[in-house]
Short mmCIF file of N, CA and C in Angstrom, two decimals:
data_model
loop_
_atom_site.label_atom_id
_atom_site.label_comp_id
_atom_site.label_asym_id
_atom_site.label_seq_id
_atom_site.Cartn_x
_atom_site.Cartn_y
_atom_site.Cartn_z
N MET T 1 18.63 -7.87 -17.19
CA MET T 1 17.37 -8.41 -17.01
C MET T 1 17.17 -9.72 -15.57
N LEU T 2 16.52 -9.04 -15.23
CA LEU T 2 15.98 -9.93 -14.51
C LEU T 2 14.11 -10.92 -14.82
N VAL T 3 15.07 -12.33 -14.20
CA VAL T 3 14.40 -13.59 -14.34
C VAL T 3 12.85 -13.17 -14.25
N ALA T 4 11.43 -12.81 -14.30
CA ALA T 4 10.35 -12.89 -14.19
C ALA T 4 9.57 -14.91 -13.42
N LYS T 5 9.03 -14.05 -12.08
CA LYS T 5 8.15 -14.91 -11.26
C LYS T 5 9.38 -15.88 -9.91
N SER T 6 10.88 -15.19 -10.00
CA SER T 6 11.83 -16.07 -9.21
C SER T 6 11.38 -14.73 -8.33
N LYS T 7 11.15 -15.91 -6.70
CA LYS T 7 11.21 -15.19 -5.28
C LYS T 7 12.99 -14.09 -4.94
N HIS T 8 13.98 -14.70 -5.60
CA HIS T 8 15.21 -14.09 -5.77
C HIS T 8 15.68 -13.94 -7.13
N PRO T 9 14.97 -13.38 -7.69
CA PRO T 9 15.39 -12.57 -9.51
C PRO T 9 17.33 -12.98 -9.81
N GLU T 10 17.67 -13.46 -10.29
CA GLU T 10 18.47 -13.61 -11.54
C GLU T 10 19.44 -13.21 -12.20
N LYS T 11 20.51 -12.52 -12.50
CA LYS T 11 20.81 -12.10 -13.94
C LYS T 11 20.83 -13.41 -14.78
N SER T 12 20.47 -12.57 -16.07
CA SER T 12 20.25 -13.74 -17.19
C SER T 12 20.46 -13.34 -18.39
N GLY T 13 20.26 -13.83 -19.38
CA GLY T 13 20.36 -13.72 -21.39
C GLY T 13 19.04 -13.47 -20.89
N ASP T 14 18.27 -14.10 -22.54
CA ASP T 14 17.40 -14.21 -22.85
C ASP T 14 16.31 -14.28 -21.84
N THR T 15 16.08 -15.93 -21.83
CA THR T 15 14.86 -16.39 -20.84
C THR T 15 16.11 -18.26 -20.08
N THR T 16 15.48 -18.19 -19.37
CA THR T 16 15.45 -18.99 -18.34
C THR T 16 14.17 -20.04 -18.05
N HIS T 17 14.68 -21.26 -18.59
CA HIS T 17 13.56 -22.34 -18.34
C HIS T 17 12.28 -22.02 -18.80
N GLY T 18 11.91 -21.03 -19.98
CA GLY T 18 10.99 -20.84 -20.43
C GLY T 18 10.43 -19.42 -20.22
N SER T 19 10.93 -18.86 -19.24
CA SER T 19 10.56 -17.50 -18.43
C SER T 19 10.24 -15.85 -18.84
N PRO T 20 9.54 -15.77 -19.12
CA PRO T 20 10.29 -13.81 -20.06
C PRO T 20 10.58 -13.19 -18.75
N LEU T 21 11.20 -12.52 -19.91
CA LEU T 21 12.25 -11.69 -18.94
C LEU T 21 11.30 -10.22 -18.41
N ILE T 22 12.15 -10.12 -17.61
CA ILE T 22 11.42 -8.37 -17.20
C ILE T 22 12.27 -7.07 -16.79
N SER T 23 12.72 -6.41 -16.92
CA SER T 23 13.67 -5.25 -15.63
C SER T 23 13.08 -5.13 -15.04
N SER T 24 14.49 -4.48 -14.20
CA SER T 24 13.81 -3.70 -12.12
C SER T 24 13.22 -2.41 -12.85
N SER T 25 12.96 -1.62 -14.25
CA SER T 25 12.92 -0.23 -14.17
C SER T 25 11.08 -0.82 -15.19
N ALA T 26 10.69 -2.06 -15.74
CA ALA T 26 9.73 -2.39 -16.39
C ALA T 26 8.66 -2.66 -15.05
N ILE T 27 9.01 -3.20 -14.29
CA ILE T 27 8.77 -3.60 -13.03
C ILE T 27 7.97 -2.55 -11.91
N ARG T 28 8.92 -1.59 -11.93
CA ARG T 28 9.11 -0.18 -11.18
C ARG T 28 8.01 0.43 -11.96
N ARG T 29 7.46 0.29 -13.34
CA ARG T 29 6.39 0.81 -13.96
C ARG T 29 5.27 0.20 -13.86
N LEU T 30 5.66 -1.07 -13.43
CA LEU T 30 4.21 -1.62 -13.24
C LEU T 30 3.53 -1.28 -12.05
N VAL T 31 4.35 -1.23 -10.99
CA VAL T 31 4.30 -0.90 -9.54
C VAL T 31 3.77 1.04 -9.38
N GLU T 32 4.03 1.95 -10.88
CA GLU T 32 4.13 2.61 -10.78
C GLU T 32 2.55 3.32 -11.67
N THR T 33 2.00 2.16 -11.67
CA THR T 33 0.58 2.27 -12.50
C THR T 33 0.14 1.81 -12.22
N GLY T 34 -0.18 1.51 -11.10
CA GLY T 34 -0.92 0.24 -10.53
C GLY T 34 -1.13 -1.24 -10.33
N SER T 35 -0.01 -1.85 -11.63
CA SER T 35 -0.83 -2.83 -12.05
C SER T 35 0.25 -3.70 -10.89
N ILE T 36 -0.81 -3.70 -9.63
CA ILE T 36 0.21 -4.28 -8.10
C ILE T 36 0.13 -6.07 -9.26
N ALA T 37 -0.86 -6.47 -9.65
CA ALA T 37 -1.13 -8.52 -9.55
C ALA T 37 -0.02 -8.41 -10.96
N ASP T 38 0.26 -7.99 -11.45
CA ASP T 38 1.66 -8.54 -13.18
C ASP T 38 2.94 -7.93 -12.22
N ALA T 39 2.71 -6.86 -11.24
CA ALA T 39 4.38 -6.88 -10.55
C ALA T 39 4.22 -7.42 -9.79
N SER T 40 3.48 -8.10 -8.92
CA SER T 40 3.19 -9.30 -8.11
C SER T 40 3.67 -10.54 -8.84
N THR T 41 3.79 -10.54 -9.92
CA THR T 41 3.59 -11.76 -10.88
C THR T 41 5.20 -12.39 -10.81
N TYR T 42 5.88 -10.92 -11.68
CA TYR T 42 7.27 -10.90 -11.92
C TYR T 42 8.16 -10.96 -11.08
N LEU T 43 7.87 -10.28 -9.91
CA LEU T 43 8.97 -10.11 -8.60
C LEU T 43 9.13 -12.07 -7.60
N GLY T 44 7.68 -12.28 -7.85
CA GLY T 44 7.38 -13.48 -7.49
C GLY T 44 7.00 -12.85 -5.65
N ARG T 45 6.80 -11.98 -5.53
CA ARG T 45 6.18 -12.01 -4.22
C ARG T 45 5.21 -10.55 -4.25
N LEU T 46 4.66 -9.92 -3.78
CA LEU T 46 4.03 -8.53 -3.24
C LEU T 46 4.90 -7.31 -3.36
N PRO T 47 4.87 -6.33 -3.81
CA PRO T 47 4.89 -5.19 -4.08
C PRO T 47 5.51 -5.04 -2.79
N THR T 48 6.02 -3.71 -2.42
CA THR T 48 6.21 -3.67 -1.52
C THR T 48 6.78 -1.65 -0.69
N TYR T 49 6.79 -1.70 0.22
CA TYR T 49 6.86 0.47 -0.08
C TYR T 49 6.94 0.17 1.69
N LEU T 50 9.04 0.95 1.59
CA LEU T 50 9.46 0.74 3.26
C LEU T 50 9.81 2.89 3.61
N GLY T 51 9.09 2.78 4.80
CA GLY T 51 8.65 4.27 5.24
C GLY T 51 9.33 4.48 6.73
N THR T 52 8.71 5.23 7.06
CA THR T 52 8.77 5.67 8.34
C THR T 52 7.41 6.45 8.35
N VAL T 53 6.99 6.40 9.96
CA VAL T 53 5.70 6.67 10.27
C VAL T 53 5.92 8.49 10.36
N ARG T 54 5.24 9.89 9.65
CA ARG T 54 5.67 11.29 11.06
C ARG T 54 4.01 11.19 11.08
N HIS T 55 4.27 12.34 11.78
CA HIS T 55 3.11 13.35 11.72
C HIS T 55 2.64 13.67 11.00
N GLY T 56 0.59 14.19 10.95
CA GLY T 56 0.31 14.78 10.00
C GLY T 56 -1.15 16.13 10.02
N ASN T 57 -1.79 15.88 9.99
CA ASN T 57 -2.30 17.10 10.30
C ASN T 57 -3.41 16.17 11.03
N LYS T 58 -3.52 14.89 11.19
CA LYS T 58 -4.57 14.06 11.79
C LYS T 58 -5.89 14.16 11.17
N MET T 59 -6.41 14.72 10.14
CA MET T 59 -7.26 14.91 9.43
C MET T 59 -8.24 13.36 9.68
N GLY T 60 -7.63 12.09 9.39
CA GLY T 60 -8.55 10.84 9.25
C GLY T 60 -8.11 10.16 10.69
N ARG T 61 -7.97 10.85 11.93
CA ARG T 61 -8.10 10.77 12.84
C ARG T 61 -9.70 11.52 12.98
N THR T 62 -9.91 12.83 12.90
CA THR T 62 -11.42 13.78 12.68
C THR T 62 -12.56 12.69 12.01
N ILE T 63 -12.75 11.80 11.55
CA ILE T 63 -13.22 11.73 10.68
C ILE T 63 -13.33 9.95 10.67
N GLY T 64 -12.79 9.63 11.86
CA GLY T 64 -13.19 8.00 12.67
C GLY T 64 -11.80 6.90 12.23
N PHE T 65 -10.83 8.08 10.46
CA PHE T 65 -10.00 6.78 10.17
C PHE T 65 -8.61 7.38 10.97
N PRO T 66 -8.37 6.63 11.75
CA PRO T 66 -6.57 7.34 12.10
C PRO T 66 -5.54 6.64 11.33
N THR T 67 -4.91 7.50 10.59
CA THR T 67 -4.55 7.38 9.60
C THR T 67 -2.53 7.25 10.00
N ALA T 68 -1.65 6.57 9.17
CA ALA T 68 0.02 6.23 9.40
C ALA T 68 0.13 7.22 8.87
N ASN T 69 0.94 8.15 8.26
CA ASN T 69 1.87 8.92 7.61
C ASN T 69 2.82 8.06 7.26
N VAL T 70 3.36 7.42 5.85
CA VAL T 70 3.88 7.01 5.50
C VAL T 70 5.30 7.75 4.43
N HIS T 71 6.42 8.03 5.33
CA HIS T 71 7.33 8.98 3.92
C HIS T 71 8.21 7.61 3.93
N PRO T 72 8.63 7.90 2.65
CA PRO T 72 9.74 6.47 2.47
C PRO T 72 11.36 7.27 3.05
N ASP T 73 12.17 6.13 2.85
CA ASP T 73 13.52 6.24 3.44
C ASP T 73 14.43 5.98 2.19
N GLY T 74 13.70 6.27 1.35
CA GLY T 74 14.70 6.71 0.27
C GLY T 74 14.00 6.50 -0.34
N PRO T 75 14.43 6.84 -1.94
CA PRO T 75 13.76 6.57 -3.41
C PRO T 75 12.93 5.49 -3.52
N ARG T 76 11.63 4.72 -3.86
CA ARG T 76 10.39 4.24 -3.60
C ARG T 76 9.87 4.69 -5.22
N ALA T 77 9.73 3.33 -5.76
CA ALA T 77 8.63 3.08 -6.14
C ALA T 77 7.07 3.14 -6.06
N THR T 78 6.48 4.20 -6.13
CA THR T 78 4.89 4.69 -5.53
C THR T 78 3.56 4.24 -6.14
N PRO T 79 3.25 3.37 -5.86
CA PRO T 79 1.75 2.70 -6.53
C PRO T 79 0.98 4.57 -7.50
N LEU T 80 0.77 4.40 -8.17
CA LEU T 80 -0.62 4.91 -8.71
C LEU T 80 -1.74 6.03 -7.03
N ASP T 81 -2.22 6.77 -7.37
CA ASP T 81 -3.07 7.24 -6.74
C ASP T 81 -3.97 6.61 -6.45
N GLY T 82 -4.64 5.73 -5.58
CA GLY T 82 -5.94 6.05 -5.83
C GLY T 82 -5.81 5.10 -4.00
N VAL T 83 -7.21 3.54 -4.04
CA VAL T 83 -6.62 2.86 -2.56
C VAL T 83 -6.28 1.64 -2.88
N TYR T 84 -5.50 0.90 -2.33
CA TYR T 84 -4.73 -0.27 -2.01
C TYR T 84 -5.66 -1.05 -0.16
N ALA T 85 -5.76 -2.10 -1.16
CA ALA T 85 -5.31 -3.63 0.04
C ALA T 85 -4.01 -4.04 0.37
N ALA T 86 -3.38 -3.68 1.25
CA ALA T 86 -1.99 -4.51 1.92
C ALA T 86 -2.20 -5.11 2.94
N TRP T 87 -0.60 -5.65 3.17
CA TRP T 87 -0.69 -6.48 4.43
C TRP T 87 0.47 -4.92 5.10
N VAL T 88 -0.38 -5.01 6.40
CA VAL T 88 1.18 -3.74 6.74
C VAL T 88 1.85 -4.31 8.37
N GLU T 89 3.33 -3.97 7.92
CA GLU T 89 4.23 -4.50 8.60
C GLU T 89 5.22 -3.87 9.37
N ARG T 90 4.87 -4.08 10.80
CA ARG T 90 5.08 -3.48 11.84
C ARG T 90 7.31 -3.80 11.66
N ASN T 91 7.59 -2.76 12.41
CA ASN T 91 9.31 -2.97 12.40
C ASN T 91 9.80 -4.15 11.82
N PRO T 92 9.38 -4.22 10.74
CA PRO T 92 9.90 -4.72 9.40
C PRO T 92 11.46 -5.60 9.10
N LEU T 93 12.19 -4.65 9.83
CA LEU T 93 13.43 -4.97 10.19
C LEU T 93 14.26 -5.39 11.73
N SER T 94 13.42 -5.76 12.42
CA SER T 94 13.54 -6.62 13.28
C SER T 94 13.10 -8.18 13.40
N SER T 95 13.40 -8.28 14.66
CA SER T 95 12.81 -10.36 14.71
C SER T 95 11.41 -10.24 15.70
N THR T 96 10.81 -9.11 16.12
CA THR T 96 9.46 -8.91 16.24
C THR T 96 8.42 -8.07 15.83
N ALA T 97 9.01 -8.33 14.21
CA ALA T 97 7.88 -7.72 12.93
C ALA T 97 6.41 -8.43 13.67
N VAL T 98 5.33 -7.44 12.99
CA VAL T 98 4.00 -7.66 13.18
C VAL T 98 3.17 -7.35 11.87
N PHE T 99 2.13 -8.23 11.60
CA PHE T 99 1.36 -7.70 10.35
C PHE T 99 0.11 -7.65 10.91
N HIS T 100 -0.75 -6.97 9.91
CA HIS T 100 -1.56 -6.82 10.17
C HIS T 100 -2.49 -5.85 9.02
N ALA T 101 -3.49 -5.51 9.07
CA ALA T 101 -4.92 -5.64 7.77
C ALA T 101 -4.17 -4.69 7.17
N GLY T 102 -4.43 -3.84 6.30
CA GLY T 102 -4.58 -2.30 5.93
C GLY T 102 -5.15 -1.84 4.98
N ALA T 103 -5.60 -0.60 4.07
CA ALA T 103 -6.01 0.36 3.78
C ALA T 103 -4.61 0.90 3.32
N ILE T 104 -5.06 0.72 2.21
CA ILE T 104 -3.48 2.59 2.24
C ILE T 104 -4.19 3.35 1.12
N SER T 105 -3.96 4.34 1.00
CA SER T 105 -4.32 5.75 0.25
C SER T 105 -3.55 6.46 0.14
N ILE T 106 -2.89 6.40 -1.57
CA ILE T 106 -1.69 6.90 -1.92
C ILE T 106 -2.94 8.18 -2.59
N GLY T 107 -1.45 9.40 -2.61
CA GLY T 107 -2.47 10.85 -3.18
C GLY T 107 -2.39 12.06 -2.71
N ASP T 108 -3.16 12.95 -3.42
CA ASP T 108 -3.17 14.04 -2.19
C ASP T 108 -4.95 14.26 -1.98
N ARG T 109 -5.26 13.79 -1.13
CA ARG T 109 -6.53 13.69 -0.57
C ARG T 109 -7.70 15.05 -0.81
N PRO T 110 -7.90 14.78 -2.16
CA PRO T 110 -9.17 15.92 -3.09
C PRO T 110 -10.21 16.47 -2.35
N THR T 111 -10.26 15.63 -1.48
CA THR T 111 -11.64 15.80 -0.40
C THR T 111 -11.27 17.16 0.08
N PHE T 112 -10.20 16.91 0.86
CA PHE T 112 -10.06 18.51 1.57
C PHE T 112 -9.15 19.04 0.85
N ASN T 113 -8.91 19.42 -0.51
CA ASN T 113 -7.96 20.35 -1.21
C ASN T 113 -6.35 20.73 -1.08
N GLY T 114 -6.16 19.09 -1.24
CA GLY T 114 -4.89 19.02 -0.59
C GLY T 114 -4.17 18.60 -2.03
N THR T 115 -2.64 19.24 -1.56
CA THR T 115 -2.09 19.90 -2.86
C THR T 115 -0.45 18.37 -2.61
N ILE T 116 -0.36 17.83 -1.40
CA ILE T 116 0.53 17.48 -1.35
C ILE T 116 0.79 15.45 -1.02
N ARG T 117 1.10 14.79 -2.19
CA ARG T 117 1.18 13.86 -1.89
C ARG T 117 1.54 12.69 -1.34
N LEU T 118 0.30 11.56 0.01
CA LEU T 118 0.71 11.27 1.31
C LEU T 118 0.01 10.26 0.63
N VAL T 119 1.31 9.08 1.44
CA VAL T 119 0.59 7.92 1.32
C VAL T 119 -0.06 7.79 2.97
N GLU T 120 -0.84 6.74 2.89
CA GLU T 120 -1.48 7.05 4.42
C GLU T 120 -1.99 5.35 4.60
N ALA T 121 -1.89 5.01 5.75
CA ALA T 121 -2.09 3.46 5.91
C ALA T 121 -3.13 3.39 7.36
N PHE T 122 -3.96 3.25 6.60
CA PHE T 122 -5.56 2.77 8.25
C PHE T 122 -4.70 1.21 8.52
N LEU T 123 -4.76 0.96 9.56
CA LEU T 123 -5.04 -0.34 10.06
C LEU T 123 -6.42 -0.68 10.83
N PRO T 124 -7.78 -0.78 10.09
CA PRO T 124 -8.03 -1.65 11.19
C PRO T 124 -7.94 -2.37 12.68
N GLY T 125 -8.34 -1.76 13.76
CA GLY T 125 -8.73 -2.78 15.03
C GLY T 125 -7.40 -2.22 15.73
N PHE T 126 -6.98 -1.65 14.61
CA PHE T 126 -5.01 -1.37 15.45
C PHE T 126 -4.83 0.10 16.16
N ASP T 127 -5.34 0.26 17.79
CA ASP T 127 -4.90 1.68 18.51
C ASP T 127 -3.52 1.65 18.77
N GLY T 128 -2.79 1.98 18.95
CA GLY T 128 -1.92 2.51 19.49
C GLY T 128 -0.57 3.34 18.32
N ASP T 129 0.66 4.41 18.96
CA ASP T 129 1.04 5.02 18.42
C ASP T 129 1.93 4.29 17.25
N LEU T 130 1.98 4.67 16.26
CA LEU T 130 3.58 4.17 15.14
C LEU T 130 4.04 5.08 14.83
N TYR T 131 3.94 6.72 15.62
CA TYR T 131 4.91 7.91 15.07
C TYR T 131 6.63 7.01 14.86
N ASP T 132 7.34 8.04 14.33
CA ASP T 132 8.31 7.50 14.07
C ASP T 132 8.83 5.45 13.87
N GLN T 133 7.60 4.73 13.77
CA GLN T 133 8.05 3.76 13.38
C GLN T 133 8.03 3.34 12.02
N GLU T 134 8.90 2.23 11.76
CA GLU T 134 9.06 2.08 10.10
C GLU T 134 7.93 0.99 9.91
N LEU T 135 7.53 0.85 8.79
CA LEU T 135 6.56 0.28 8.33
C LEU T 135 6.92 -0.51 6.81
N ARG T 136 6.56 -1.90 6.34
CA ARG T 136 6.33 -2.00 5.05
C ARG T 136 5.39 -2.13 4.71
N LEU T 137 4.73 -1.80 3.65
CA LEU T 137 4.01 -1.79 2.67
C LEU T 137 3.65 -3.46 2.27
N HIS T 138 2.83 -4.63 1.85
CA HIS T 138 3.33 -5.53 0.98
C HIS T 138 1.20 -4.72 0.44
N PHE T 139 1.47 -4.52 -0.84
CA PHE T 139 0.15 -4.17 -1.76
C PHE T 139 -0.04 -5.33 -2.41
N VAL T 140 -1.28 -5.71 -1.92
CA VAL T 140 -1.93 -6.94 -2.50
C VAL T 140 -3.11 -6.50 -4.06
N ALA T 141 -4.00 -5.47 -4.03
CA ALA T 141 -4.74 -5.17 -4.81
C ALA T 141 -5.29 -3.34 -4.87
N ARG T 142 -5.35 -3.35 -5.89
CA ARG T 142 -5.29 -1.66 -5.94
C ARG T 142 -7.50 -1.97 -6.04
N LEU T 143 -7.70 -0.78 -5.24
CA LEU T 143 -9.25 -1.31 -5.44
C LEU T 143 -9.80 0.14 -6.20
N ARG T 144 -9.79 1.46 -6.64
CA ARG T 144 -9.53 2.10 -7.13
C ARG T 144 -9.11 3.47 -6.90
N GLY T 145 -9.39 4.31 -8.25
CA GLY T 145 -8.39 5.95 -8.10
C GLY T 145 -8.96 6.83 -7.38
N GLN T 146 -8.12 7.54 -6.99
CA GLN T 146 -8.45 9.26 -5.90
C GLN T 146 -9.47 9.54 -6.12
N VAL T 147 -11.05 10.16 -5.65
CA VAL T 147 -11.76 10.51 -5.70
C VAL T 147 -12.07 11.37 -4.66
N ARG T 148 -12.51 12.84 -5.27
CA ARG T 148 -12.51 14.12 -4.89
C ARG T 148 -14.28 13.67 -5.06
N PHE T 149 -14.69 13.43 -3.18
CA PHE T 149 -16.34 13.41 -2.81
C PHE T 149 -16.77 14.75 -2.30
N GLU T 150 -18.26 14.99 -2.88
CA GLU T 150 -18.95 16.17 -2.74
C GLU T 150 -19.01 16.37 -1.03
N SER T 151 -18.75 15.25 -0.64
CA SER T 151 -18.89 15.59 0.75
C SER T 151 -18.49 14.72 2.17
N ILE T 152 -17.37 15.33 3.29
CA ILE T 152 -16.91 14.34 4.43
C ILE T 152 -17.83 13.17 4.63
N ASP T 153 -19.08 13.47 4.83
CA ASP T 153 -20.29 12.05 4.82
C ASP T 153 -20.17 11.16 3.61
N ALA T 154 -20.12 11.66 2.08
CA ALA T 154 -19.69 11.03 1.36
C ALA T 154 -18.82 9.85 0.96
N LEU T 155 -17.21 10.82 1.31
CA LEU T 155 -15.56 10.23 1.75
C LEU T 155 -16.27 8.96 3.12
N VAL T 156 -16.83 9.50 3.75
CA VAL T 156 -16.75 8.23 5.14
C VAL T 156 -17.06 7.24 4.96
N THR T 157 -18.02 7.08 3.87
CA THR T 157 -19.28 5.91 3.70
C THR T 157 -18.33 5.34 2.23
N GLN T 158 -17.59 6.18 1.80
CA GLN T 158 -17.31 5.45 0.59
C GLN T 158 -15.50 4.51 1.36
N MET T 159 -15.61 5.23 2.71
CA MET T 159 -14.07 4.28 3.32
C MET T 159 -13.78 3.24 3.69
N ASN T 160 -15.42 3.27 4.41
CA ASN T 160 -15.97 2.19 5.33
C ASN T 160 -16.06 1.03 4.48
N ALA T 161 -16.59 1.49 2.84
CA ALA T 161 -16.64 0.32 1.87
C ALA T 161 -15.44 -0.28 1.73
N ASP T 162 -14.28 0.83 1.09
CA ASP T 162 -13.28 0.20 0.97
C ASP T 162 -12.24 -0.77 1.98
N VAL T 163 -12.41 -0.13 3.16
CA VAL T 163 -12.36 -1.04 4.82
C VAL T 163 -12.29 -2.51 4.52
N ALA T 164 -14.05 -2.10 4.47
CA ALA T 164 -14.77 -3.87 4.24
C ALA T 164 -14.21 -4.50 2.88
N THR T 165 -14.08 -4.52 1.84
CA THR T 165 -13.91 -5.25 0.55
C THR T 165 -11.71 -5.17 1.31
N CYS T 166 -11.05 -3.98 1.61
CA CYS T 166 -9.55 -5.02 2.16
C CYS T 166 -8.98 -5.76 2.79
N LEU T 167 -10.60 -5.89 3.70
CA LEU T 167 -10.73 -6.69 4.47
C LEU T 167 -11.25 -8.23 4.31
N HIS T 168 -11.97 -8.07 3.34
CA HIS T 168 -12.27 -8.91 2.64
C HIS T 168 -10.82 -10.02 1.27
N LEU T 169 -10.61 -9.21 0.79
CA LEU T 169 -9.34 -9.28 -0.25
C LEU T 169 -8.34 -10.20 0.36
N LEU T 170 -8.24 -9.44 1.60
CA LEU T 170 -6.68 -10.57 2.96
C LEU T 170 -6.82 -11.34 3.52
N GLY T 171 -8.69 -11.53 3.49
CA GLY T 171 -9.38 -13.25 4.06
C GLY T 171 -8.43 -12.13 5.57
N VAL T 172 -9.49 -11.25 5.86
CA VAL T 172 -10.00 -11.39 7.43
C VAL T 172 -11.21 -10.63 7.50
N PRO T 173 -12.06 -11.91 8.71
CA PRO T 173 -13.56 -11.50 9.07
C PRO T 173 -13.41 -9.82 9.63
N ALA T 174 -15.25 -9.31 9.16
CA ALA T 174 -14.93 -7.89 9.46
C ALA T 174 -15.65 -7.23 11.16
N LYS T 175 -14.97 -6.28 11.57
CA LYS T 175 -16.17 -6.34 12.73
C LYS T 175 -17.07 -6.56 12.63
N GLN T 176 -17.36 -7.10 13.51
CA GLN T 176 -19.23 -7.39 13.85
C GLN T 176 -19.63 -5.85 14.32
N PRO T 177 -20.85 -5.31 13.82
CA PRO T 177 -21.27 -3.97 15.78
C PRO T 177 -21.86 -4.49 16.37
#
């Protein structure tokens, strides 16, 4: 069992100084059901997802939201399908790690009749090449579930609102027109 609310969980018996115990499997289930705040509480940090950026079909780029398709480097607990505010860490395993605000979409892109579950990261204001780079996503909050929109315009309107919400939750000023 893991001691809750510890940055460095330790093995323990029933309780440690009054902290409830929770198993790593239970924390994984919290992440997989989108309960980011609860998972963060028990982990003592934000839940993360580590992966490498791979080429996709560049659909996001065509509608003004170039996304990084993050493929896991191994078995990972992936949050429930939906849209999340997150910190995106570039080069997380090096001394040159850099953090960016991010809007993360997890799901099969229902508006585009997608059938493959993807983890896509949009970094507002970032203009660079992320292909083949490792990213660590630090999930802060779940905004909403996946939605099939009636039009691309409706999707773009919602994506703009989602990005604004993400920036607000992360304490990052929105870019002014």
